[in-house]
Structures are given as structure tokens and as C-alpha cells.
Amino acid sequence: MMLQTTVHVAALGRAQGRTEALWHAVELHRPVTEIDGACELTVCGSLARVTPEESWPRTGGDVCPACDALTA
Ligand SMILES: [Zn+2]
């Protein structure tokens, strides 16, 4: 029997205009070693670079509010 757990990793999005880069959540479907540094689709639907050494959820003011709400 498989455990149905959803694992998220943190991914850093690109800064847009005057908005600084935000941390997004990416659902992990592959071993994290395979997506190290890759751009993946985030929970909120944008693209961000996966940073495996950063865990999700994150705290602080630079977290994507949509990803935060969707993974809560
Ligand atoms: Zn997001």
C-alpha cells in the first residue's frame, strides 16, 4: 500500500518589476535529486527554480501568498 502524502519543496521565483523574488511551493513527484536547480510548475501555477535545501512551508515576508494558502 502506498502512502499518499504530498511533499512540497521551496522554489524561488523570479523578481517581477519592483516585486522581489518570492518563495513558492512545488509539489514533489520525483526524487528531489532529479529536480535540483530545475524550473518546475509551482502550486500557484507559475514557474520557479527548485531549491532542495530549502524546505516548505517557509516563514517570512517573502513567501508567495497563493502557495502558502494552497498548501495550508
Ligand atoms: Zn506561488
PDB file of N, CA and C and ligand atoms in Angstrom:
ATOM      1  N   MET A   1       0.843  -1.199   0.000  1.00  0.00           N
ATOM      2  CA  MET A   1       0.000   0.000   0.000  1.00  0.00           C
ATOM      3  C   MET A   1       0.879   1.250   0.000  1.00  0.00           C
ATOM      4  N   MET A   2       0.521   2.174  -0.864  1.00  0.00           N
ATOM      5  CA  MET A   2       1.319   3.396  -0.977  1.00  0.00           C
ATOM      6  C   MET A   2       0.782   4.474  -0.050  1.00  0.00           C
ATOM      7  N   LEU A   3       1.692   5.182   0.517  1.00  0.00           N
ATOM      8  CA  LEU A   3       1.297   6.329   1.322  1.00  0.00           C
ATOM      9  C   LEU A   3       1.010   7.507   0.408  1.00  0.00           C
ATOM     10  N   GLN A   4      -0.142   8.120   0.574  1.00  0.00           N
ATOM     11  CA  GLN A   4      -0.492   9.258  -0.265  1.00  0.00           C
ATOM     12  C   GLN A   4      -0.162  10.555   0.451  1.00  0.00           C
ATOM     13  N   THR A   5       1.078  10.840   0.512  1.00  0.00           N
ATOM     14  CA  THR A   5       1.485  12.104   1.119  1.00  0.00           C
ATOM     15  C   THR A   5       2.000  13.030   0.032  1.00  0.00           C
ATOM     16  N   THR A   6       1.700  14.270   0.178  1.00  0.00           N
ATOM     17  CA  THR A   6       2.186  15.255  -0.771  1.00  0.00           C
ATOM     18  C   THR A   6       3.368  15.980  -0.157  1.00  0.00           C
ATOM     19  N   VAL A   7       4.466  15.919  -0.854  1.00  0.00           N
ATOM     20  CA  VAL A   7       5.670  16.575  -0.377  1.00  0.00           C
ATOM     21  C   VAL A   7       5.888  17.855  -1.178  1.00  0.00           C
ATOM     22  N   HIS A   8       6.183  18.893  -0.481  1.00  0.00           N
ATOM     23  CA  HIS A   8       6.472  20.158  -1.148  1.00  0.00           C
ATOM     24  C   HIS A   8       7.908  20.579  -0.876  1.00  0.00           C
ATOM     25  N   VAL A   9       8.493  21.184  -1.864  1.00  0.00           N
ATOM     26  CA  VAL A   9       9.793  21.825  -1.665  1.00  0.00           C
ATOM     27  C   VAL A   9       9.641  23.301  -2.010  1.00  0.00           C
ATOM     28  N   ALA A  10      10.558  24.076  -1.513  1.00  0.00           N
ATOM     29  CA  ALA A  10      10.524  25.506  -1.793  1.00  0.00           C
ATOM     30  C   ALA A  10      11.221  25.802  -3.111  1.00  0.00           C
ATOM     31  N   ALA A  11      10.687  26.776  -3.820  1.00  0.00           N
ATOM     32  CA  ALA A  11      11.278  27.165  -5.099  1.00  0.00           C
ATOM     33  C   ALA A  11      11.260  28.682  -5.181  1.00  0.00           C
ATOM     34  N   LEU A  12      12.345  29.218  -5.667  1.00  0.00           N
ATOM     35  CA  LEU A  12      12.463  30.670  -5.722  1.00  0.00           C
ATOM     36  C   LEU A  12      12.038  31.184  -7.083  1.00  0.00           C
ATOM     37  N   GLY A  13      11.021  32.030  -7.074  1.00  0.00           N
ATOM     38  CA  GLY A  13      10.540  32.615  -8.314  1.00  0.00           C
ATOM     39  C   GLY A  13      11.410  33.776  -8.744  1.00  0.00           C
ATOM     40  N   ARG A  14      11.089  34.313  -9.911  1.00  0.00           N
ATOM     41  CA  ARG A  14      11.849  35.454 -10.407  1.00  0.00           C
ATOM     42  C   ARG A  14      11.247  36.759  -9.914  1.00  0.00           C
ATOM     43  N   ALA A  15      12.086  37.702  -9.660  1.00  0.00           N
ATOM     44  CA  ALA A  15      11.600  39.024  -9.285  1.00  0.00           C
ATOM     45  C   ALA A  15      10.891  39.646 -10.478  1.00  0.00           C
ATOM     46  N   GLN A  16       9.745  40.275 -10.209  1.00  0.00           N
ATOM     47  CA  GLN A  16       8.984  40.900 -11.290  1.00  0.00           C
ATOM     48  C   GLN A  16       8.802  42.372 -10.985  1.00  0.00           C
ATOM     49  N   GLY A  17       9.391  43.200 -11.827  1.00  0.00           N
ATOM     50  CA  GLY A  17       9.292  44.639 -11.618  1.00  0.00           C
ATOM     51  C   GLY A  17       9.898  45.012 -10.283  1.00  0.00           C
ATOM     52  N   ARG A  18       9.107  45.674  -9.471  1.00  0.00           N
ATOM     53  CA  ARG A  18       9.606  46.092  -8.175  1.00  0.00           C
ATOM     54  C   ARG A  18       9.314  45.062  -7.094  1.00  0.00           C
ATOM     55  N   THR A  19       8.651  43.968  -7.485  1.00  0.00           N
ATOM     56  CA  THR A  19       8.365  42.907  -6.525  1.00  0.00           C
ATOM     57  C   THR A  19       9.570  41.985  -6.426  1.00  0.00           C
ATOM     58  N   GLU A  20      10.067  41.795  -5.233  1.00  0.00           N
ATOM     59  CA  GLU A  20      11.220  40.920  -5.089  1.00  0.00           C
ATOM     60  C   GLU A  20      10.809  39.462  -5.276  1.00  0.00           C
ATOM     61  N   ALA A  21      11.793  38.606  -5.532  1.00  0.00           N
ATOM     62  CA  ALA A  21      11.528  37.192  -5.758  1.00  0.00           C
ATOM     63  C   ALA A  21      10.828  36.576  -4.553  1.00  0.00           C
ATOM     64  N   LEU A  22       9.837  35.769  -4.841  1.00  0.00           N
ATOM     65  CA  LEU A  22       9.068  35.127  -3.778  1.00  0.00           C
ATOM     66  C   LEU A  22       9.362  33.633  -3.748  1.00  0.00           C
ATOM     67  N   TRP A  23       9.221  33.071  -2.567  1.00  0.00           N
ATOM     68  CA  TRP A  23       9.327  31.622  -2.441  1.00  0.00           C
ATOM     69  C   TRP A  23       7.992  30.978  -2.739  1.00  0.00           C
ATOM     70  N   HIS A  24       8.008  30.003  -3.635  1.00  0.00           N
ATOM     71  CA  HIS A  24       6.803  29.263  -3.991  1.00  0.00           C
ATOM     72  C   HIS A  24       6.947  27.821  -3.531  1.00  0.00           C
ATOM     73  N   ALA A  25       5.830  27.111  -3.551  1.00  0.00           N
ATOM     74  CA  ALA A  25       5.855  25.685  -3.231  1.00  0.00           C
ATOM     75  C   ALA A  25       5.723  24.874  -4.508  1.00  0.00           C
ATOM     76  N   VAL A  26       6.500  23.808  -4.611  1.00  0.00           N
ATOM     77  CA  VAL A  26       6.411  22.887  -5.738  1.00  0.00           C
ATOM     78  C   VAL A  26       6.084  21.506  -5.201  1.00  0.00           C
ATOM     79  N   GLU A  27       5.048  20.891  -5.776  1.00  0.00           N
ATOM     80  CA  GLU A  27       4.711  19.523  -5.392  1.00  0.00           C
ATOM     81  C   GLU A  27       5.746  18.583  -5.959  1.00  0.00           C
ATOM     82  N   LEU A  28       6.232  17.729  -5.092  1.00  0.00           N
ATOM     83  CA  LEU A  28       7.318  16.848  -5.492  1.00  0.00           C
ATOM     84  C   LEU A  28       6.758  15.511  -5.961  1.00  0.00           C
ATOM     85  N   HIS A  29       7.005  15.178  -7.218  1.00  0.00           N
ATOM     86  CA  HIS A  29       6.578  13.886  -7.758  1.00  0.00           C
ATOM     87  C   HIS A  29       7.772  13.025  -8.144  1.00  0.00           C
ATOM     88  N   ARG A  30       8.946  13.582  -8.053  1.00  0.00           N
ATOM     89  CA  ARG A  30      10.170  12.883  -8.427  1.00  0.00           C
ATOM     90  C   ARG A  30      11.172  13.057  -7.303  1.00  0.00           C
ATOM     91  N   PRO A  31      12.198  12.230  -7.257  1.00  0.00           N
ATOM     92  CA  PRO A  31      13.240  12.432  -6.244  1.00  0.00           C
ATOM     93  C   PRO A  31      13.842  13.818  -6.378  1.00  0.00           C
ATOM     94  N   VAL A  32      14.027  14.447  -5.247  1.00  0.00           N
ATOM     95  CA  VAL A  32      14.463  15.840  -5.264  1.00  0.00           C
ATOM     96  C   VAL A  32      15.821  15.992  -5.937  1.00  0.00           C
ATOM     97  N   THR A  33      16.608  14.919  -5.959  1.00  0.00           N
ATOM     98  CA  THR A  33      17.917  14.993  -6.602  1.00  0.00           C
ATOM     99  C   THR A  33      17.783  15.171  -8.111  1.00  0.00           C
ATOM    100  N   GLU A  34      16.622  14.770  -8.662  1.00  0.00           N
ATOM    101  CA  GLU A  34      16.413  14.885 -10.108  1.00  0.00           C
ATOM    102  C   GLU A  34      16.003  16.279 -10.534  1.00  0.00           C
ATOM    103  N   ILE A  35      15.503  17.059  -9.587  1.00  0.00           N
ATOM    104  CA  ILE A  35      14.992  18.375  -9.972  1.00  0.00           C
ATOM    105  C   ILE A  35      15.807  19.491  -9.349  1.00  0.00           C
ATOM    106  N   ASP A  36      16.981  19.153  -8.876  1.00  0.00           N
ATOM    107  CA  ASP A  36      17.851  20.160  -8.277  1.00  0.00           C
ATOM    108  C   ASP A  36      18.152  21.261  -9.292  1.00  0.00           C
ATOM    109  N   GLY A  37      17.734  22.454  -8.975  1.00  0.00           N
ATOM    110  CA  GLY A  37      18.019  23.592  -9.837  1.00  0.00           C
ATOM    111  C   GLY A  37      17.119  23.715 -11.041  1.00  0.00           C
ATOM    112  N   ALA A  38      16.158  22.807 -11.192  1.00  0.00           N
ATOM    113  CA  ALA A  38      15.288  22.851 -12.356  1.00  0.00           C
ATOM    114  C   ALA A  38      14.111  23.787 -12.104  1.00  0.00           C
ATOM    115  N   CYS A  39      13.562  24.329 -13.190  1.00  0.00           N
ATOM    116  CA  CYS A  39      12.364  25.139 -13.077  1.00  0.00           C
ATOM    117  C   CYS A  39      11.155  24.230 -13.143  1.00  0.00           C
ATOM    118  N   GLU A  40      10.300  24.342 -12.156  1.00  0.00           N
ATOM    119  CA  GLU A  40       9.124  23.488 -12.069  1.00  0.00           C
ATOM    120  C   GLU A  40       7.885  24.361 -11.921  1.00  0.00           C
ATOM    121  N   LEU A  41       6.741  23.790 -12.264  1.00  0.00           N
ATOM    122  CA  LEU A  41       5.472  24.479 -12.079  1.00  0.00           C
ATOM    123  C   LEU A  41       5.121  24.490 -10.590  1.00  0.00           C
ATOM    124  N   THR A  42       4.875  25.654 -10.071  1.00  0.00           N
ATOM    125  CA  THR A  42       4.573  25.777  -8.649  1.00  0.00           C
ATOM    126  C   THR A  42       3.101  25.499  -8.391  1.00  0.00           C
ATOM    127  N   VAL A  43       2.759  25.389  -7.127  1.00  0.00           N
ATOM    128  CA  VAL A  43       1.372  25.132  -6.723  1.00  0.00           C
ATOM    129  C   VAL A  43       0.439  26.230  -7.230  1.00  0.00           C
ATOM    130  N   CYS A  44       0.931  27.469  -7.303  1.00  0.00           N
ATOM    131  CA  CYS A  44       0.083  28.591  -7.725  1.00  0.00           C
ATOM    132  C   CYS A  44       0.118  28.795  -9.235  1.00  0.00           C
ATOM    133  N   GLY A  45       0.893  27.963  -9.958  1.00  0.00           N
ATOM    134  CA  GLY A  45       0.828  27.994 -11.403  1.00  0.00           C
ATOM    135  C   GLY A  45       1.906  28.802 -12.098  1.00  0.00           C
ATOM    136  N   SER A  46       2.892  29.256 -11.363  1.00  0.00           N
ATOM    137  CA  SER A  46       3.999  29.953 -12.008  1.00  0.00           C
ATOM    138  C   SER A  46       5.206  29.025 -12.066  1.00  0.00           C
ATOM    139  N   LEU A  47       6.281  29.519 -12.634  1.00  0.00           N
ATOM    140  CA  LEU A  47       7.496  28.717 -12.713  1.00  0.00           C
ATOM    141  C   LEU A  47       8.520  29.255 -11.727  1.00  0.00           C
ATOM    142  N   ALA A  48       9.170  28.342 -11.045  1.00  0.00           N
ATOM    143  CA  ALA A  48      10.193  28.765 -10.092  1.00  0.00           C
ATOM    144  C   ALA A  48      11.276  27.705 -10.034  1.00  0.00           C
ATOM    145  N   ARG A  49      12.444  28.152  -9.611  1.00  0.00           N
ATOM    146  CA  ARG A  49      13.602  27.264  -9.565  1.00  0.00           C
ATOM    147  C   ARG A  49      13.641  26.538  -8.226  1.00  0.00           C
ATOM    148  N   VAL A  50      13.595  25.216  -8.284  1.00  0.00           N
ATOM    149  CA  VAL A  50      13.549  24.413  -7.065  1.00  0.00           C
ATOM    150  C   VAL A  50      14.872  24.518  -6.305  1.00  0.00           C
ATOM    151  N   THR A  51      14.736  24.709  -5.021  1.00  0.00           N
ATOM    152  CA  THR A  51      15.900  24.807  -4.144  1.00  0.00           C
ATOM    153  C   THR A  51      15.763  23.749  -3.052  1.00  0.00           C
ATOM    154  N   PRO A  52      16.294  22.552  -3.311  1.00  0.00           N
ATOM    155  CA  PRO A  52      16.033  21.415  -2.420  1.00  0.00           C
ATOM    156  C   PRO A  52      16.477  21.638  -0.982  1.00  0.00           C
ATOM    157  N   GLU A  53      17.472  22.473  -0.769  1.00  0.00           N
ATOM    158  CA  GLU A  53      17.920  22.665   0.612  1.00  0.00           C
ATOM    159  C   GLU A  53      16.975  23.535   1.421  1.00  0.00           C
ATOM    160  N   GLU A  54      16.009  24.158   0.732  1.00  0.00           N
ATOM    161  CA  GLU A  54      15.010  24.952   1.435  1.00  0.00           C
ATOM    162  C   GLU A  54      13.726  24.143   1.565  1.00  0.00           C
ATOM    163  N   SER A  55      13.230  24.044   2.772  1.00  0.00           N
ATOM    164  CA  SER A  55      12.022  23.253   2.989  1.00  0.00           C
ATOM    165  C   SER A  55      10.783  24.133   2.886  1.00  0.00           C
ATOM    166  N   TRP A  56       9.674  23.506   2.699  1.00  0.00           N
ATOM    167  CA  TRP A  56       8.354  24.160   2.678  1.00  0.00           C
ATOM    168  C   TRP A  56       7.526  23.535   3.770  1.00  0.00           C
ATOM    169  N   PRO A  57       6.717  24.236   4.534  1.00  0.00           N
ATOM    170  CA  PRO A  57       6.455  25.685   4.434  1.00  0.00           C
ATOM    171  C   PRO A  57       7.602  26.546   4.932  1.00  0.00           C
ATOM    172  N   ARG A  58       7.633  27.728   4.379  1.00  0.00           N
ATOM    173  CA  ARG A  58       8.607  28.712   4.810  1.00  0.00           C
ATOM    174  C   ARG A  58       7.911  29.799   5.602  1.00  0.00           C
ATOM    175  N   THR A  59       8.688  30.491   6.381  1.00  0.00           N
ATOM    176  CA  THR A  59       8.140  31.633   7.106  1.00  0.00           C
ATOM    177  C   THR A  59       8.842  32.893   6.624  1.00  0.00           C
ATOM    178  N   GLY A  60       8.221  34.012   6.888  1.00  0.00           N
ATOM    179  CA  GLY A  60       8.818  35.277   6.487  1.00  0.00           C
ATOM    180  C   GLY A  60       7.930  36.029   5.525  1.00  0.00           C
ATOM    181  N   GLY A  61       8.362  37.180   5.127  1.00  0.00           N
ATOM    182  CA  GLY A  61       7.534  38.043   4.305  1.00  0.00           C
ATOM    183  C   GLY A  61       7.716  37.838   2.820  1.00  0.00           C
ATOM    184  N   ASP A  62       8.615  36.938   2.438  1.00  0.00           N
ATOM    185  CA  ASP A  62       8.893  36.766   1.010  1.00  0.00           C
ATOM    186  C   ASP A  62       8.330  35.454   0.493  1.00  0.00           C
ATOM    187  N   VAL A  63       7.194  35.033   1.074  1.00  0.00           N
ATOM    188  CA  VAL A  63       6.555  33.782   0.672  1.00  0.00           C
ATOM    189  C   VAL A  63       5.327  34.110  -0.172  1.00  0.00           C
ATOM    190  N   CYS A  64       5.176  33.386  -1.274  1.00  0.00           N
ATOM    191  CA  CYS A  64       4.028  33.581  -2.157  1.00  0.00           C
ATOM    192  C   CYS A  64       2.738  33.304  -1.382  1.00  0.00           C
ATOM    193  N   PRO A  65       1.841  34.282  -1.274  1.00  0.00           N
ATOM    194  CA  PRO A  65       0.607  34.083  -0.509  1.00  0.00           C
ATOM    195  C   PRO A  65      -0.298  33.010  -1.107  1.00  0.00           C
ATOM    196  N   ALA A  66      -0.286  32.866  -2.425  1.00  0.00           N
ATOM    197  CA  ALA A  66      -1.127  31.845  -3.059  1.00  0.00           C
ATOM    198  C   ALA A  66      -0.636  30.445  -2.718  1.00  0.00           C
ATOM    199  N   CYS A  67       0.663  30.228  -2.828  1.00  0.00           N
ATOM    200  CA  CYS A  67       1.224  28.920  -2.479  1.00  0.00           C
ATOM    201  C   CYS A  67       1.019  28.613  -0.999  1.00  0.00           C
ATOM    202  N   ASP A  68       1.177  29.643  -0.190  1.00  0.00           N
ATOM    203  CA  ASP A  68       1.006  29.480   1.245  1.00  0.00           C
ATOM    204  C   ASP A  68      -0.411  29.009   1.544  1.00  0.00           C
ATOM    205  N   ALA A  69      -1.401  29.625   0.894  1.00  0.00           N
ATOM    206  CA  ALA A  69      -2.801  29.273   1.136  1.00  0.00           C
ATOM    207  C   ALA A  69      -3.122  27.887   0.579  1.00  0.00           C
ATOM    208  N   LEU A  70      -2.564  27.555  -0.594  1.00  0.00           N
ATOM    209  CA  LEU A  70      -2.905  26.297  -1.252  1.00  0.00           C
ATOM    210  C   LEU A  70      -2.291  25.093  -0.560  1.00  0.00           C
ATOM    211  N   THR A  71      -1.221  25.288   0.188  1.00  0.00           N
ATOM    212  CA  THR A  71      -0.575  24.156   0.849  1.00  0.00           C
ATOM    213  C   THR A  71      -0.905  24.106   2.332  1.00  0.00           C
ATOM    214  N   ALA A  72      -1.705  25.050   2.806  1.00  0.00           N
ATOM    215  CA  ALA A  72      -2.023  25.108   4.236  1.00  0.00           C
ATOM    216  C   ALA A  72      -2.959  23.964   4.631  1.00  0.00           C
TER     217      ALA A  72
HETATM  218 ZN    ZN B   1       3.300  30.671  -5.578  1.00  0.00          ZN
END
